[in-house]
Structure formats: structure tokens, C-alpha cells
PQR file with spaces between the fields and no chain letter, atoms N, CA, C, O and H, PARSE charges and radii, in Angstrom:
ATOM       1  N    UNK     1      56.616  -44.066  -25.222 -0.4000 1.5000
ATOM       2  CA   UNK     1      56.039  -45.333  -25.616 -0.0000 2.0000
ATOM       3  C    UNK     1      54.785  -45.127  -26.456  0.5500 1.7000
ATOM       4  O    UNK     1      54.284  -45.998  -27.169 -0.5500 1.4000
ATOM       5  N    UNK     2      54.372  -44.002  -26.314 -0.4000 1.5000
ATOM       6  CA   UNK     2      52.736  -43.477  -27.285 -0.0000 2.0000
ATOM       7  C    UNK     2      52.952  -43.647  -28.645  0.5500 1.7000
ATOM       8  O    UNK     2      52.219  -44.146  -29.500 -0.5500 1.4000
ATOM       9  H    UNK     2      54.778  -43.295  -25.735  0.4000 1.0000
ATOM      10  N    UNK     3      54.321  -43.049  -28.744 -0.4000 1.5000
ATOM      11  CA   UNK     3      54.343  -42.479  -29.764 -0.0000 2.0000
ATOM      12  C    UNK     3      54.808  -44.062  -31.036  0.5500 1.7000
ATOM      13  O    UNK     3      54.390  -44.210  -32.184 -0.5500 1.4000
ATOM      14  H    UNK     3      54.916  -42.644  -28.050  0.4000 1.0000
ATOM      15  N    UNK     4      55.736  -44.957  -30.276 -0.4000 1.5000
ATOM      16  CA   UNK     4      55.724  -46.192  -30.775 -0.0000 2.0000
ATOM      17  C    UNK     4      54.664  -47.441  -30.879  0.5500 1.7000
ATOM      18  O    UNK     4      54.812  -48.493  -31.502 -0.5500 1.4000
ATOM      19  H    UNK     4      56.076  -44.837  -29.344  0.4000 1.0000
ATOM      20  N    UNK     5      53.651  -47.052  -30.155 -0.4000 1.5000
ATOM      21  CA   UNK     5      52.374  -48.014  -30.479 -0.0000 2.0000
ATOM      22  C    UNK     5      51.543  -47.064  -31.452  0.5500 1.7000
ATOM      23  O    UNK     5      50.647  -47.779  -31.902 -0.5500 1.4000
ATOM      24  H    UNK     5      53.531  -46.197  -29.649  0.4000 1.0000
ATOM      25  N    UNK     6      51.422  -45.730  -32.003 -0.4000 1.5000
ATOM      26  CA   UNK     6      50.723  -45.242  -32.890 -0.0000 2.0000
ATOM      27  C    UNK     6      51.493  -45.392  -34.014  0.5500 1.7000
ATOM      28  O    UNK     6      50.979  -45.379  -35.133 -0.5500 1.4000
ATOM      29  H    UNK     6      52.150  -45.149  -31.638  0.4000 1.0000
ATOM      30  N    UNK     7      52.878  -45.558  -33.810 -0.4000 1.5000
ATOM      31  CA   UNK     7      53.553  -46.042  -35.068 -0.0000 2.0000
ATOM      32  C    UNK     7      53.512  -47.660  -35.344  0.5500 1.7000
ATOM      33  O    UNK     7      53.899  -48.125  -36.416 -0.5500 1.4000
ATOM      34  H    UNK     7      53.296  -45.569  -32.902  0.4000 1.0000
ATOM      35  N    UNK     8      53.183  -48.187  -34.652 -0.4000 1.5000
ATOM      36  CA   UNK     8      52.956  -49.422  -34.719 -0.0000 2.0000
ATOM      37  C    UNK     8      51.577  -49.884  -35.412  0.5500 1.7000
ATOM      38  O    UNK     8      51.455  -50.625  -36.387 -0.5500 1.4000
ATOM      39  H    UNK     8      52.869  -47.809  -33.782  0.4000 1.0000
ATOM      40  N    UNK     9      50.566  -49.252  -34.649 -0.4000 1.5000
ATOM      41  CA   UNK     9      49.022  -49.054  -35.236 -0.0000 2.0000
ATOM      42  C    UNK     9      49.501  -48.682  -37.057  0.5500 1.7000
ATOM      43  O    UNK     9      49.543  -49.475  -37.998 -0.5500 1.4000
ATOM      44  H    UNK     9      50.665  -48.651  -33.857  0.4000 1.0000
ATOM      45  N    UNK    10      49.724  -47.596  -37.042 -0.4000 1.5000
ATOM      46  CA   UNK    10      49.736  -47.349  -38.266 -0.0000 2.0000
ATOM      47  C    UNK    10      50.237  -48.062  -39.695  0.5500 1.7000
ATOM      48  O    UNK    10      49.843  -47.982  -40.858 -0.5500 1.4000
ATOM      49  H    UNK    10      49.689  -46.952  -36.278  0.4000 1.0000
ATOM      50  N    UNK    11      51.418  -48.878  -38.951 -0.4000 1.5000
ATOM      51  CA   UNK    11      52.011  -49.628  -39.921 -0.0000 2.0000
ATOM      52  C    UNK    11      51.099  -50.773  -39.676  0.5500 1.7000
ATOM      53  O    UNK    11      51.245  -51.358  -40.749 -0.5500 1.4000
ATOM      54  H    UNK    11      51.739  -48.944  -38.006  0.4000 1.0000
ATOM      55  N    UNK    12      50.096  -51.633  -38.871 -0.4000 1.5000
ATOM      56  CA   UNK    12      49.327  -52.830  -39.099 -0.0000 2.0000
ATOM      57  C    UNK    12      48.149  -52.160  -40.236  0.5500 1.7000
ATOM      58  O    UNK    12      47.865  -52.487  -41.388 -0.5500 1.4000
ATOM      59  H    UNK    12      49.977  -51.158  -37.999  0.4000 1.0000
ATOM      60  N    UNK    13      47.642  -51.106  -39.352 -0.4000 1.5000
ATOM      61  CA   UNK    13      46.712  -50.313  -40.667 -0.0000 2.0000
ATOM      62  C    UNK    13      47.235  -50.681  -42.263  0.5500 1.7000
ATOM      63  O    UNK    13      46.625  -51.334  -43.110 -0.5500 1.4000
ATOM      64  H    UNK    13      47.872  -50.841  -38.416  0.4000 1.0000
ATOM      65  N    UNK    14      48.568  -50.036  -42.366 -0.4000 1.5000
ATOM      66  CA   UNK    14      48.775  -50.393  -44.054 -0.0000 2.0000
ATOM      67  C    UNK    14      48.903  -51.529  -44.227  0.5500 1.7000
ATOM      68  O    UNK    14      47.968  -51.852  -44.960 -0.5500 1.4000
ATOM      69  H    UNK    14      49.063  -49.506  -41.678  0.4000 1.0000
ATOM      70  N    UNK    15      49.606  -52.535  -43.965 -0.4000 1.5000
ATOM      71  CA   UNK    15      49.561  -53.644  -44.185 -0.0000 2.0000
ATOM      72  C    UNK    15      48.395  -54.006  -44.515  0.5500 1.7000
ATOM      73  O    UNK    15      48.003  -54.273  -45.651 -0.5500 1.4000
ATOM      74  H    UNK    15      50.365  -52.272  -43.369  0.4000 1.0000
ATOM      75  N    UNK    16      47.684  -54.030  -43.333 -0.4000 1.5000
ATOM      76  CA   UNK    16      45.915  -54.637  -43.618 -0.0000 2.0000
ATOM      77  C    UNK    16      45.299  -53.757  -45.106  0.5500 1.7000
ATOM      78  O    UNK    16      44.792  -54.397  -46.027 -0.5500 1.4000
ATOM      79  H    UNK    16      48.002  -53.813  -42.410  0.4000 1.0000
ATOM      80  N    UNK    17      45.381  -52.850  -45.134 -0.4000 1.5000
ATOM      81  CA   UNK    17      44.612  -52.305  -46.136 -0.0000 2.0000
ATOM      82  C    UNK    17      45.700  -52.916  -47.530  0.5500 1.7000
ATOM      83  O    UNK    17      44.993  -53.045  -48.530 -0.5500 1.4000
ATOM      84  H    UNK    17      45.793  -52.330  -44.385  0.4000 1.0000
ATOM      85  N    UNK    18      46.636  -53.161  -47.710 -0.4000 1.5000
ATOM      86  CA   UNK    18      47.576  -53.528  -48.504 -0.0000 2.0000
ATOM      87  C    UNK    18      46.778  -55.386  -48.589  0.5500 1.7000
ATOM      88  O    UNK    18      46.918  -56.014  -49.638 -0.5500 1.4000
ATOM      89  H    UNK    18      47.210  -53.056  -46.898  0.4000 1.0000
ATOM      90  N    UNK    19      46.316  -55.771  -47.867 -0.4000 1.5000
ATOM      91  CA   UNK    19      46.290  -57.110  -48.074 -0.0000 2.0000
ATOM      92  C    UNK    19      44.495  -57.289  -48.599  0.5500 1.7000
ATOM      93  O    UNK    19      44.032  -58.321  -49.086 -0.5500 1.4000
ATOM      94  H    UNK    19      46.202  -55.260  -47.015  0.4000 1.0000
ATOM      95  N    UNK    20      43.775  -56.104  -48.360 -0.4000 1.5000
ATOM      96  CA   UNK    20      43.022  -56.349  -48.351 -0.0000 2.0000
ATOM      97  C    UNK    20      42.105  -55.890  -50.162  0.5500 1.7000
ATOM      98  O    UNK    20      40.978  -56.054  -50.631 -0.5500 1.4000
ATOM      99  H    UNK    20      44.151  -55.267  -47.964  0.4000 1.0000
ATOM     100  N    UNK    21      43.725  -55.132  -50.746 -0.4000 1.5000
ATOM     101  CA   UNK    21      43.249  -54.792  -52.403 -0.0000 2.0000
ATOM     102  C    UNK    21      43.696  -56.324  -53.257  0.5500 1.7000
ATOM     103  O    UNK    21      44.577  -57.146  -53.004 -0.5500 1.4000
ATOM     104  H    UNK    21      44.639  -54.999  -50.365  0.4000 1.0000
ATOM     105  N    UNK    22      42.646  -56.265  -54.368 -0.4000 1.5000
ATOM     106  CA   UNK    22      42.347  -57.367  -55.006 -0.0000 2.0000
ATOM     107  C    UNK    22      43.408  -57.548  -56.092  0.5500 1.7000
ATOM     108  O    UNK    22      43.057  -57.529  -57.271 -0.5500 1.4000
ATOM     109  H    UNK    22      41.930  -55.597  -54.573  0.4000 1.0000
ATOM     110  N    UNK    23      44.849  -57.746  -55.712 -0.4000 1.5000
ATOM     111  CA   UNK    23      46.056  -57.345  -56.779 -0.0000 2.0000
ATOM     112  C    UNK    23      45.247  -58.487  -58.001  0.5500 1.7000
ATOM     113  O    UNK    23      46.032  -58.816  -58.890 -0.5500 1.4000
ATOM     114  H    UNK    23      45.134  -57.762  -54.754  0.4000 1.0000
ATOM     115  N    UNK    24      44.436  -58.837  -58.077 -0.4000 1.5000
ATOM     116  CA   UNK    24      44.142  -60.029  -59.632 -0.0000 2.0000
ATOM     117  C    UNK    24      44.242  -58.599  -60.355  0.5500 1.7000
ATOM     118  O    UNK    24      45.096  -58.260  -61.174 -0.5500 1.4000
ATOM     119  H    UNK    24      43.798  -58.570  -57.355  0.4000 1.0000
ATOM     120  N    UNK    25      42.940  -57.675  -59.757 -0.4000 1.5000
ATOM     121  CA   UNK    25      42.665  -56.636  -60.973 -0.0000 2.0000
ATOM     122  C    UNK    25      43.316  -55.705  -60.989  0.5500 1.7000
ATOM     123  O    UNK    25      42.741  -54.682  -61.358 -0.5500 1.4000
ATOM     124  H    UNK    25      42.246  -57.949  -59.092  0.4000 1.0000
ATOM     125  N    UNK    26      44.550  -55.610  -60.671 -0.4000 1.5000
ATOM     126  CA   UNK    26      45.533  -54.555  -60.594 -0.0000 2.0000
ATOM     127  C    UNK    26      46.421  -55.181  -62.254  0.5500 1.7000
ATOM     128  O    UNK    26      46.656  -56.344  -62.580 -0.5500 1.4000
ATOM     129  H    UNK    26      45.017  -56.442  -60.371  0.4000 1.0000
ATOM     130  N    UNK    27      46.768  -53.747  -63.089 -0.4000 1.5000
ATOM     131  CA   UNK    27      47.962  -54.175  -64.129 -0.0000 2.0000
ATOM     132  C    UNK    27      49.387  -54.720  -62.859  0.5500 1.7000
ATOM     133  O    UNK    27      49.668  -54.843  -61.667 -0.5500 1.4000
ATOM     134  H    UNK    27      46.577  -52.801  -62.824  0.4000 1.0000
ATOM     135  N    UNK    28      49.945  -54.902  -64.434 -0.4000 1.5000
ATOM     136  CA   UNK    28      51.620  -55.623  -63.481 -0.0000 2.0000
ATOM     137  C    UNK    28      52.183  -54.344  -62.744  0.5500 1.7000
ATOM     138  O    UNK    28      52.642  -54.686  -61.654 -0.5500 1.4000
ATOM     139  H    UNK    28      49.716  -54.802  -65.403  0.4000 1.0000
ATOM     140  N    UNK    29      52.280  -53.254  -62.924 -0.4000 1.5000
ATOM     141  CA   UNK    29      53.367  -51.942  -62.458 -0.0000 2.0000
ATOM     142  C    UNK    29      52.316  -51.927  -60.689  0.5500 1.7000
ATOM     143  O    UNK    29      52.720  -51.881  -59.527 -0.5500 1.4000
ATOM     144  H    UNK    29      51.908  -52.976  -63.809  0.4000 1.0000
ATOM     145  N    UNK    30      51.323  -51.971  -61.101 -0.4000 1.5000
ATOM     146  CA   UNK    30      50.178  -51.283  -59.602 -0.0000 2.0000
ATOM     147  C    UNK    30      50.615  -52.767  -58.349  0.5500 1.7000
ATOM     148  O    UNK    30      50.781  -52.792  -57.129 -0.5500 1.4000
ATOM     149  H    UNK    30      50.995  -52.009  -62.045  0.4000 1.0000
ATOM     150  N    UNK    31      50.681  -54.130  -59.739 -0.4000 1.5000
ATOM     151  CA   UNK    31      50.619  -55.192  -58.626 -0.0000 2.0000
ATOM     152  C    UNK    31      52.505  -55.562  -57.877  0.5500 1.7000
ATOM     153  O    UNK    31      52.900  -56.136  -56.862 -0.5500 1.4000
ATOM     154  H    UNK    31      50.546  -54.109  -60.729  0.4000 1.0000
ATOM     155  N    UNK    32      53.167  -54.898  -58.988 -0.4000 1.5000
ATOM     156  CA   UNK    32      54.458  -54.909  -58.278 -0.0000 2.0000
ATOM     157  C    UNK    32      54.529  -53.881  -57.176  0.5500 1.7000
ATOM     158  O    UNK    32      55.239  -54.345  -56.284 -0.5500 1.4000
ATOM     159  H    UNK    32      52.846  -54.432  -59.812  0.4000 1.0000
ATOM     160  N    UNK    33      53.873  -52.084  -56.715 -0.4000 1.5000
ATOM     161  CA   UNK    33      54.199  -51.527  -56.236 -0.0000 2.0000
ATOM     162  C    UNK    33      53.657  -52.285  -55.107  0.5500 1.7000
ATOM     163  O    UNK    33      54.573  -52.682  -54.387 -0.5500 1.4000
ATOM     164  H    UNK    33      53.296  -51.707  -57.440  0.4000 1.0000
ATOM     165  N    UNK    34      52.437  -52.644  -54.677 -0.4000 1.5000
ATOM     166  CA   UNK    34      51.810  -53.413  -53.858 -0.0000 2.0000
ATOM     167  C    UNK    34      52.406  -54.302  -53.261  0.5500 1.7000
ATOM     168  O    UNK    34      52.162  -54.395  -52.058 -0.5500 1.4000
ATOM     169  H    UNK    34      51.693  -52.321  -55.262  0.4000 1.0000
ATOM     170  N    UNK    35      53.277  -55.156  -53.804 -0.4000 1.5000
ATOM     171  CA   UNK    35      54.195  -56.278  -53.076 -0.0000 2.0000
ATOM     172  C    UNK    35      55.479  -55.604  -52.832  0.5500 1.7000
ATOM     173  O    UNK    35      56.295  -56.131  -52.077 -0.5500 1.4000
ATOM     174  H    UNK    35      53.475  -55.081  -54.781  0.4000 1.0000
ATOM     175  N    UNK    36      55.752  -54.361  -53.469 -0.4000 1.5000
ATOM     176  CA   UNK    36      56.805  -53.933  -52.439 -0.0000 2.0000
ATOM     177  C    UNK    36      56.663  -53.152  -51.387  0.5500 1.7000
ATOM     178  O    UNK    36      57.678  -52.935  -50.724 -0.5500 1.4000
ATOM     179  H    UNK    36      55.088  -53.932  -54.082  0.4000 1.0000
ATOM     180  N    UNK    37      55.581  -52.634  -51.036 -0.4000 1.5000
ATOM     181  CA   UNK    37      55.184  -51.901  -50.182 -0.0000 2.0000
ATOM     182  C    UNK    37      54.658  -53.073  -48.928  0.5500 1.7000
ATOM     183  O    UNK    37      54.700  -52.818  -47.724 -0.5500 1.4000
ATOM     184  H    UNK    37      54.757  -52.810  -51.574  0.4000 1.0000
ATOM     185  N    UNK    38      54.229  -54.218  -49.444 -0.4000 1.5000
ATOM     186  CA   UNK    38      53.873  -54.668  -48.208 -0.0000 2.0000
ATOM     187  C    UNK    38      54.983  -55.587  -48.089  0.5500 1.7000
ATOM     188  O    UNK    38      55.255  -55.286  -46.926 -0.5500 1.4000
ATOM     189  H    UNK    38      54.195  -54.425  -50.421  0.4000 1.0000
ATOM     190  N    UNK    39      56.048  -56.691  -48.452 -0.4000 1.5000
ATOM     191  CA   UNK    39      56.952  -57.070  -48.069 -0.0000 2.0000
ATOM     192  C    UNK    39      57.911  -56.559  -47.239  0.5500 1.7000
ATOM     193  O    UNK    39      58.383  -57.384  -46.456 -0.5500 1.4000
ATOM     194  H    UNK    39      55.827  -56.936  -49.396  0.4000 1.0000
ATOM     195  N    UNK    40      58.342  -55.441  -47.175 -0.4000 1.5000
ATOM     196  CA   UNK    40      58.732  -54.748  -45.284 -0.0000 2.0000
ATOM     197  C    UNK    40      58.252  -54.885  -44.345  0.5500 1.7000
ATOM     198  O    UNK    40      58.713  -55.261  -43.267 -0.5500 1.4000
ATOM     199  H    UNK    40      57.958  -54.771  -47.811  0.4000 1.0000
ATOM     200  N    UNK    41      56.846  -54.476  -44.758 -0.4000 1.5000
ATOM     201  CA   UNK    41      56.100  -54.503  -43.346 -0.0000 2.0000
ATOM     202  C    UNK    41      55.815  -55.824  -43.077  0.5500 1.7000
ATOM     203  O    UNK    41      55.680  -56.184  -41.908 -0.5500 1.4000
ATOM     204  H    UNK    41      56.472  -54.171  -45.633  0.4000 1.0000
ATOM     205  N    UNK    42      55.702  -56.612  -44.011 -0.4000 1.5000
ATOM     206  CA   UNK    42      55.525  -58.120  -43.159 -0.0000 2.0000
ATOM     207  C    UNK    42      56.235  -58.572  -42.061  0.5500 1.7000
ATOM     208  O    UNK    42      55.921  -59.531  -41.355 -0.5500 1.4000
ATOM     209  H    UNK    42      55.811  -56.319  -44.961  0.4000 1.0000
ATOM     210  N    UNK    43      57.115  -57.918  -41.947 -0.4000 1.5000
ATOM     211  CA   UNK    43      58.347  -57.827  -40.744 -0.0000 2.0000
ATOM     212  C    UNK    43      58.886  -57.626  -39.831  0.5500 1.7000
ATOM     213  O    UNK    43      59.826  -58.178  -39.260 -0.5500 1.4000
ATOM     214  H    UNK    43      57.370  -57.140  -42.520  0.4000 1.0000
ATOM     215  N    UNK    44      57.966  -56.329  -39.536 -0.4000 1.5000
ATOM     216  CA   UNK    44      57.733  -55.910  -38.893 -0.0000 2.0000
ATOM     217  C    UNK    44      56.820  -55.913  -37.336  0.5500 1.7000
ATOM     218  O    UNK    44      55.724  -56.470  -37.276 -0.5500 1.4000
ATOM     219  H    UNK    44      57.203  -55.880  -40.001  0.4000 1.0000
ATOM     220  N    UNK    45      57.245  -55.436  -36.509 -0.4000 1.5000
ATOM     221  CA   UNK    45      56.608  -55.858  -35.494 -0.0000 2.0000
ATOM     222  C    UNK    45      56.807  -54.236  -34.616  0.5500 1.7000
ATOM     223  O    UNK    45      57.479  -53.264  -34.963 -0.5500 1.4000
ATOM     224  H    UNK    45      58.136  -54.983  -36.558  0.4000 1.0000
ATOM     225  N    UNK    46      55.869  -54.443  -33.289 -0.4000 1.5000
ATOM     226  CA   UNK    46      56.152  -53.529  -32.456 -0.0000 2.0000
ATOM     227  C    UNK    46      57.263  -53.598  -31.520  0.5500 1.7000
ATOM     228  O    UNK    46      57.736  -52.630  -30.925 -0.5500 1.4000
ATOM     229  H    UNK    46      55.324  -55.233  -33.007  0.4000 1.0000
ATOM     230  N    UNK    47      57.727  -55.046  -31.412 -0.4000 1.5000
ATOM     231  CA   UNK    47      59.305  -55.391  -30.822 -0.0000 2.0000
ATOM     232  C    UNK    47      60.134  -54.715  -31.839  0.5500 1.7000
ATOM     233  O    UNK    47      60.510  -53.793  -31.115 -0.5500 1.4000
ATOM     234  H    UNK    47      57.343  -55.832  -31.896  0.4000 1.0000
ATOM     235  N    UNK    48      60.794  -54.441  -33.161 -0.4000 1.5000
ATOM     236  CA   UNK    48      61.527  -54.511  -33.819 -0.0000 2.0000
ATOM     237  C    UNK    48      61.847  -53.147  -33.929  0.5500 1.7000
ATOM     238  O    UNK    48      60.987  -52.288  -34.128 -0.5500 1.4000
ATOM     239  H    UNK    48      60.488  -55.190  -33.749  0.4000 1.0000
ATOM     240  N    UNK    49      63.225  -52.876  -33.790 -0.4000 1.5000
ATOM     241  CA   UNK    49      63.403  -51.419  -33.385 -0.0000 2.0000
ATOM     242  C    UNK    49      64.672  -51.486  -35.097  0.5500 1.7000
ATOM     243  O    UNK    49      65.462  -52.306  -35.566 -0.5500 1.4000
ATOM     244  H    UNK    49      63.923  -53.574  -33.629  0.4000 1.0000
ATOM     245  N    UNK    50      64.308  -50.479  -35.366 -0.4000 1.5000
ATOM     246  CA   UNK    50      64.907  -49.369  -36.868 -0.0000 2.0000
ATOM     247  C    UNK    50      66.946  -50.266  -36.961  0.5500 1.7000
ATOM     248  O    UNK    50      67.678  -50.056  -35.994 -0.5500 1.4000
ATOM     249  H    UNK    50      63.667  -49.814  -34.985  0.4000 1.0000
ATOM     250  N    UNK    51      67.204  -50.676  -37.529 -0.4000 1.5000
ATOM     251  CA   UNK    51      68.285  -50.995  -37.568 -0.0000 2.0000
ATOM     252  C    UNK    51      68.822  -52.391  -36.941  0.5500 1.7000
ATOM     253  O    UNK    51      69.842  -53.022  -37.219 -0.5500 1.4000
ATOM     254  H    UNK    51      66.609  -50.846  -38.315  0.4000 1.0000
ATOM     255  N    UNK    52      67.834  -52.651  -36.036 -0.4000 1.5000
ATOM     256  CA   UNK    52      68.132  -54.009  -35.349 -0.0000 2.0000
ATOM     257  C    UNK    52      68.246  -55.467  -36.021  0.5500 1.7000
ATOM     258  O    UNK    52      69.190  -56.241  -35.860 -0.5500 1.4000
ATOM     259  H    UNK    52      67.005  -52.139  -35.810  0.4000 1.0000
ATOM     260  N    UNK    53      67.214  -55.668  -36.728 -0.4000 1.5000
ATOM     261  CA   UNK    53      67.048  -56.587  -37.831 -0.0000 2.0000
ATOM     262  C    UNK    53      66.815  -57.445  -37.049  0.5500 1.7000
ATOM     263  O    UNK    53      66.992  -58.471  -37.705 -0.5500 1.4000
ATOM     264  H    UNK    53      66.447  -55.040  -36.859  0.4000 1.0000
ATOM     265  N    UNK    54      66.470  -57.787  -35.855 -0.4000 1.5000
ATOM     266  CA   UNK    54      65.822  -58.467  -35.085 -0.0000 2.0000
ATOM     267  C    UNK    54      64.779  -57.756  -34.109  0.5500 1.7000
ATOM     268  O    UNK    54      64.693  -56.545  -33.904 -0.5500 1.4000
ATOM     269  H    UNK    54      66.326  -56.954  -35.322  0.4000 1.0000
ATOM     270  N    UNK    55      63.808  -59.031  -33.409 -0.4000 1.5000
ATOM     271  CA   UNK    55      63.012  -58.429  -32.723 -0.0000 2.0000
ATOM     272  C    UNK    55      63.855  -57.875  -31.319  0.5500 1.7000
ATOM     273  O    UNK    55      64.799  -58.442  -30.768 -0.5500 1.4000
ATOM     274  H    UNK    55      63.877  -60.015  -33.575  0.4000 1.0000
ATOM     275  N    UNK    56      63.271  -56.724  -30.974 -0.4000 1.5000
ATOM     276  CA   UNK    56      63.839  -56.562  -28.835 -0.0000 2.0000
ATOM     277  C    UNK    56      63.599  -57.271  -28.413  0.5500 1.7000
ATOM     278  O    UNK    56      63.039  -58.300  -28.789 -0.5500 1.4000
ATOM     279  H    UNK    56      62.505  -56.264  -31.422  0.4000 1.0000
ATOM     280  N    UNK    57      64.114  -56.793  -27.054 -0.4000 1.5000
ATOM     281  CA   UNK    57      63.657  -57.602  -25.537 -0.0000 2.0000
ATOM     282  C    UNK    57      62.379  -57.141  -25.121  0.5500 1.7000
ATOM     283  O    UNK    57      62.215  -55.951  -24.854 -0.5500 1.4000
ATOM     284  H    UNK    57      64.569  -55.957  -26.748  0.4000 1.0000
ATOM     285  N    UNK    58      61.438  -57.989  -25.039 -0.4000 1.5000
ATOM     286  CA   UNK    58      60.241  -57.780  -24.404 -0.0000 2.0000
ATOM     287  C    UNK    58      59.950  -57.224  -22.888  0.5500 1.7000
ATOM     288  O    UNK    58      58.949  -57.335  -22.181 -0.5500 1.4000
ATOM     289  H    UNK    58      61.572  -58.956  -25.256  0.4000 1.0000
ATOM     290  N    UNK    59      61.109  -56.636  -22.682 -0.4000 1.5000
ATOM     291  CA   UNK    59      61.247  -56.339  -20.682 -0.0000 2.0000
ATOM     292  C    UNK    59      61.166  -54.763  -20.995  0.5500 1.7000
ATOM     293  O    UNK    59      61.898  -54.126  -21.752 -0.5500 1.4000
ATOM     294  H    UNK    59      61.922  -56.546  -23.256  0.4000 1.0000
ATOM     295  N    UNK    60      60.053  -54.280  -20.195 -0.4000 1.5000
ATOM     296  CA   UNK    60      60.195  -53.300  -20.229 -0.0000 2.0000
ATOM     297  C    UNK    60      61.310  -52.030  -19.376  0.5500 1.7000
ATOM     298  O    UNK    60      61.386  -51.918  -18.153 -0.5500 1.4000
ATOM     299  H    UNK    60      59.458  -54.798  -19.580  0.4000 1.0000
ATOM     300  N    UNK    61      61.785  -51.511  -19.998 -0.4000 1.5000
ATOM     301  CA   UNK    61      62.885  -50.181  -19.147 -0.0000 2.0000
ATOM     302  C    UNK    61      62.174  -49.783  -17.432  0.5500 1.7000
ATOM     303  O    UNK    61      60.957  -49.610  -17.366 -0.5500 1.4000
ATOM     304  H    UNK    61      61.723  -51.602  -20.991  0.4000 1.0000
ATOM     305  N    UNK    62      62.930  -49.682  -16.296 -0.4000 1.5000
ATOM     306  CA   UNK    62      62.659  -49.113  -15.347 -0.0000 2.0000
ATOM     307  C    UNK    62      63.258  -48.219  -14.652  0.5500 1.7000
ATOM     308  O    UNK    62      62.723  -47.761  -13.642 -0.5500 1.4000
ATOM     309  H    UNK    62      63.918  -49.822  -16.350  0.4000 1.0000
């Protein structure tokens, strides 16, 4: 489970830093890579497991 909340951390990290560059002053090529890099991750969640295309079950395994 460590290892999926540091992957989780990491992907809010980019996002945030992705939302937080000023695409006005970016040319068109810098401001397109930018919206494709963050349109995935908008999607993402720490429920959402690789292939599912939906969020999990919030119950944890016992």
C-alpha cells in the first residue's frame, strides 16, 4: 500500500506543478505538451487502478 500512496503523491505533485505554469507565456508546441501531460492525470485518483477505467472499491483487503 506504500508504494501506491507515493505513487499517488507523486502524480498530485505533477499535476499541481502542471497547473501551476503560466501556459499564456508558453509558445503553442510547450502549451500543447502541457495539456497533454496534464489531461490524464486529471483522472486520476488514488482509487483508480491501471486498466480499470473506473474508480475501486474503497473497502479495504483483509
Amino acid at each position: 500500500m506504500e508504494q501506491e500512496f507515493k505513487q499517488g503523491y507523486w502524480m498530485h505533485r505533477i499535476l499541481s506543478n502542471l497547473n501551476r505554469l503560466d501556459v499564456d507565456r508558453l509558445d503553442d508546441a510547450d502549451r500543447e505538451r502541457v495539456e497533454t501531460a496534464r489531461d490524464p492525470l486529471k483522472g486520476v485518483s488514488l482509487l483508480t487502478r491501471p486498466g480499470d477505467g473506473a474508480g475501486a472499491d474503497a473497502h479495504a483487503d483483509s
